[in-house]
PDB file of C-alpha atoms in Angstrom:
ATOM      1  CA  UNK O  11      -0.037  -0.291   0.127  1.00 50.00           C
ATOM      2  CA  UNK O  12       0.946   3.427  -0.594  1.00 64.00           C
ATOM      3  CA  UNK O  13       2.120   5.796   2.522  1.00 79.00           C
ATOM      4  CA  UNK O  14      -0.168   8.194   3.523  1.00 85.00           C
ATOM      5  CA  UNK O  15       0.640  11.664   5.597  1.00 87.00           C
ATOM      6  CA  UNK O  16      -0.467  11.477   9.267  1.00 87.00           C
ATOM      7  CA  UNK O  17      -3.729  12.963   9.722  1.00 88.00           C
ATOM      8  CA  UNK O  18      -5.110  11.664   6.249  1.00 93.00           C
ATOM      9  CA  UNK O  19      -8.694  10.396   6.810  1.00 94.00           C
ATOM     10  CA  UNK O  20     -10.182   7.460   4.728  1.00 95.00           C
ATOM     11  CA  UNK O  21     -13.798   7.621   3.549  1.00 95.00           C
ATOM     12  CA  UNK O  22     -15.341   4.274   2.212  1.00 94.00           C
ATOM     13  CA  UNK O  23     -18.410   5.576  -0.416  1.00 93.00           C
ATOM     14  CA  UNK O  24     -21.282   3.294   0.571  1.00 90.00           C
ATOM     15  CA  UNK O  25     -23.162   1.286  -2.064  1.00 89.00           C
ATOM     16  CA  UNK O  26     -21.963   0.811  -5.666  1.00 90.00           C
ATOM     17  CA  UNK O  27     -20.248   2.773  -8.057  1.00 93.00           C
ATOM     18  CA  UNK O  28     -19.995   2.780 -11.658  1.00 94.00           C
ATOM     19  CA  UNK O  29     -16.346   1.509 -12.257  1.00 94.00           C
ATOM     20  CA  UNK O  30     -16.142   3.226 -15.627  1.00 95.00           C
ATOM     21  CA  UNK O  31     -15.479   6.492 -13.574  1.00 95.00           C
ATOM     22  CA  UNK O  32     -12.295   8.335 -13.889  1.00 96.00           C
ATOM     23  CA  UNK O  33     -10.640  11.155 -12.113  1.00 96.00           C
ATOM     24  CA  UNK O  34     -13.604  13.527 -12.943  1.00 96.00           C
ATOM     25  CA  UNK O  35     -16.499  11.222 -12.304  1.00 97.00           C
ATOM     26  CA  UNK O  36     -15.215   9.941  -8.940  1.00 97.00           C
ATOM     27  CA  UNK O  37     -14.258  13.532  -7.920  1.00 97.00           C
ATOM     28  CA  UNK O  38     -17.872  14.633  -8.752  1.00 96.00           C
ATOM     29  CA  UNK O  39     -19.349  11.927  -6.475  1.00 95.00           C
ATOM     30  CA  UNK O  40     -17.249  13.017  -3.883  1.00 96.00           C
ATOM     31  CA  UNK O  41     -18.306  16.498  -3.739  1.00 96.00           C
ATOM     32  CA  UNK O  42     -21.995  15.777  -4.593  1.00 93.00           C
ATOM     33  CA  UNK O  43     -23.142  12.225  -3.052  1.00 90.00           C
ATOM     34  CA  UNK O  44     -20.516  12.527  -0.147  1.00 92.00           C
ATOM     35  CA  UNK O  45     -20.553  16.118   0.510  1.00 94.00           C
ATOM     36  CA  UNK O  46     -16.654  16.288   0.893  1.00 96.00           C
ATOM     37  CA  UNK O  47     -14.088  18.184  -0.675  1.00 97.00           C
ATOM     38  CA  UNK O  48     -12.230  15.725  -3.411  1.00 97.00           C
ATOM     39  CA  UNK O  49      -9.039  18.342  -3.224  1.00 97.00           C
ATOM     40  CA  UNK O  50      -8.734  17.943   0.850  1.00 96.00           C
ATOM     41  CA  UNK O  51      -5.903  15.265   0.578  1.00 95.00           C
ATOM     42  CA  UNK O  52      -8.290  12.620   2.276  1.00 96.00           C
ATOM     43  CA  UNK O  53      -8.818   9.034   0.450  1.00 96.00           C
ATOM     44  CA  UNK O  54     -11.879   8.288  -0.850  1.00 97.00           C
ATOM     45  CA  UNK O  55     -12.508   4.360  -1.900  1.00 96.00           C
ATOM     46  CA  UNK O  56     -15.145   3.228  -4.364  1.00 96.00           C
ATOM     47  CA  UNK O  57     -16.271  -0.213  -4.929  1.00 95.00           C
ATOM     48  CA  UNK O  58     -17.902  -1.798  -8.120  1.00 92.00           C
ATOM     49  CA  UNK O  59     -21.090  -3.573  -8.304  1.00 93.00           C
ATOM     50  CA  UNK O  60     -19.587  -7.144  -8.722  1.00 93.00           C
ATOM     51  CA  UNK O  61     -17.558  -6.402  -5.494  1.00 92.00           C
ATOM     52  CA  UNK O  62     -13.995  -7.592  -6.851  1.00 94.00           C
ATOM     53  CA  UNK O  63     -12.724  -3.839  -7.982  1.00 95.00           C
ATOM     54  CA  UNK O  64     -12.087  -0.911  -5.808  1.00 96.00           C
ATOM     55  CA  UNK O  65     -11.010   2.672  -6.852  1.00 97.00           C
ATOM     56  CA  UNK O  66      -9.216   5.101  -4.389  1.00 97.00           C
ATOM     57  CA  UNK O  67      -8.851   8.611  -5.268  1.00 97.00           C
ATOM     58  CA  UNK O  68      -6.798  11.072  -3.509  1.00 96.00           C
ATOM     59  CA  UNK O  69      -5.258  14.743  -4.194  1.00 95.00           C
ATOM     60  CA  UNK O  70      -1.673  14.692  -3.753  1.00 92.00           C
ATOM     61  CA  UNK O  71      -1.320  18.368  -3.586  1.00 91.00           C
ATOM     62  CA  UNK O  72      -0.295  18.877  -7.163  1.00 94.00           C
ATOM     63  CA  UNK O  73      -2.665  16.469  -9.086  1.00 95.00           C
ATOM     64  CA  UNK O  74      -5.307  13.388  -8.379  1.00 96.00           C
ATOM     65  CA  UNK O  75      -3.991  10.279  -7.948  1.00 95.00           C
ATOM     66  CA  UNK O  76      -6.207   7.193  -8.988  1.00 97.00           C
ATOM     67  CA  UNK O  77      -5.460   3.655  -7.771  1.00 95.00           C
ATOM     68  CA  UNK O  78      -7.360   0.679  -8.663  1.00 96.00           C
ATOM     69  CA  UNK O  79      -7.327  -2.900  -7.291  1.00 95.00           C
ATOM     70  CA  UNK O  80      -8.973  -5.992  -8.475  1.00 94.00           C
ATOM     71  CA  UNK O  81      -9.257  -9.157  -6.573  1.00 92.00           C
ATOM     72  CA  UNK O  82      -8.619 -12.472  -8.581  1.00 91.00           C
ATOM     73  CA  UNK O  83     -10.424 -14.292  -5.709  1.00 89.00           C
ATOM     74  CA  UNK O  84     -13.372 -13.677  -3.378  1.00 88.00           C
ATOM     75  CA  UNK O  85     -14.842  -9.858  -3.033  1.00 90.00           C
ATOM     76  CA  UNK O  86     -14.083  -6.685  -0.877  1.00 91.00           C
ATOM     77  CA  UNK O  87     -15.982  -6.285   2.223  1.00 87.00           C
ATOM     78  CA  UNK O  88     -18.381  -3.550   1.973  1.00 86.00           C
ATOM     79  CA  UNK O  89     -20.712  -1.881   4.578  1.00 82.00           C
ATOM     80  CA  UNK O  90     -24.348  -2.878   3.864  1.00 81.00           C
ATOM     81  CA  UNK O  91     -25.494   0.938   3.630  1.00 80.00           C
ATOM     82  CA  UNK O  92     -26.405   2.121   0.211  1.00 80.00           C
ATOM     83  CA  UNK O  93     -25.459   5.807   0.479  1.00 83.00           C
ATOM     84  CA  UNK O  94     -23.073   8.033   2.454  1.00 86.00           C
ATOM     85  CA  UNK O  95     -19.854   7.596   3.710  1.00 89.00           C
ATOM     86  CA  UNK O  96     -17.919   5.265   6.503  1.00 90.00           C
ATOM     87  CA  UNK O  97     -14.456   6.446   8.114  1.00 92.00           C
ATOM     88  CA  UNK O  98     -12.035   3.812   8.011  1.00 91.00           C
ATOM     89  CA  UNK O  99      -8.433   4.171   9.681  1.00 90.00           C
ATOM     90  CA  UNK O 100      -5.273   3.731   7.391  1.00 90.00           C
ATOM     91  CA  UNK O 101      -4.801  -0.127   9.022  1.00 87.00           C
ATOM     92  CA  UNK O 102      -8.356  -0.914   8.149  1.00 88.00           C
ATOM     93  CA  UNK O 103      -7.929   0.361   4.657  1.00 91.00           C
ATOM     94  CA  UNK O 104      -4.704  -1.667   4.295  1.00 89.00           C
ATOM     95  CA  UNK O 105      -6.717  -4.868   5.530  1.00 87.00           C
ATOM     96  CA  UNK O 106      -9.455  -3.945   2.923  1.00 90.00           C
ATOM     97  CA  UNK O 107      -6.980  -3.918  -0.082  1.00 90.00           C
ATOM     98  CA  UNK O 108      -5.206  -7.073   1.305  1.00 88.00           C
ATOM     99  CA  UNK O 109      -8.926  -8.862   0.849  1.00 85.00           C
ATOM    100  CA  UNK O 110      -9.330  -9.296   4.518  1.00 84.00           C
ATOM    101  CA  UNK O 111     -12.440  -8.401   6.344  1.00 81.00           C
ATOM    102  CA  UNK O 112     -11.263  -4.992   8.282  1.00 78.00           C
ATOM    103  CA  UNK O 113     -14.592  -5.465  10.561  1.00 76.00           C
ATOM    104  CA  UNK O 114     -12.852  -8.752  11.816  1.00 71.00           C
ATOM    105  CA  UNK O 115      -9.567  -9.031  11.123  1.00 64.00           C
ATOM    106  CA  UNK O 116      -8.644 -12.513   9.893  1.00 59.00           C
ATOM    107  CA  UNK O 117      -6.835 -14.034   6.996  1.00 59.00           C
ATOM    108  CA  UNK O 118      -9.820 -15.392   4.473  1.00 60.00           C
ATOM    109  CA  UNK O 119      -7.867 -18.856   4.160  1.00 69.00           C
ATOM    110  CA  UNK O 120      -5.098 -20.712   5.625  1.00 73.00           C
ATOM    111  CA  UNK O 121      -2.850 -23.263   3.847  1.00 76.00           C
ATOM    112  CA  UNK O 122      -3.653 -27.049   5.194  1.00 81.00           C
ATOM    113  CA  UNK O 123      -0.172 -28.247   4.539  1.00 82.00           C
ATOM    114  CA  UNK O 124       3.351 -27.374   4.279  1.00 82.00           C
ATOM    115  CA  UNK O 125       4.056 -30.350   1.836  1.00 78.00           C
TER     116      UNK O 125
END
């Protein structure tokens, strides 16, 4: 995961987002649906309908950064709410991006044998 400055907040956009959206579309969603400032330096996380793709949007001071991650197996854990936003810690964001349930930290699978 990328290093974030201290004090950076992480906002998870509840519900699903059209993953065809890019910089401008996601920044507009931050402004209108989440009622936040996309140029605040905070991280905004969006999930697609299938649940295997997330996009993160962050203003770095001189431009918007867009990071996308797709899980090859499983789905990203997402809240049941359909609108609004949920605040996460940076540790919870790291777990989310690893495919771990950030509400109950536990690896999704364990090896059965070392042989």
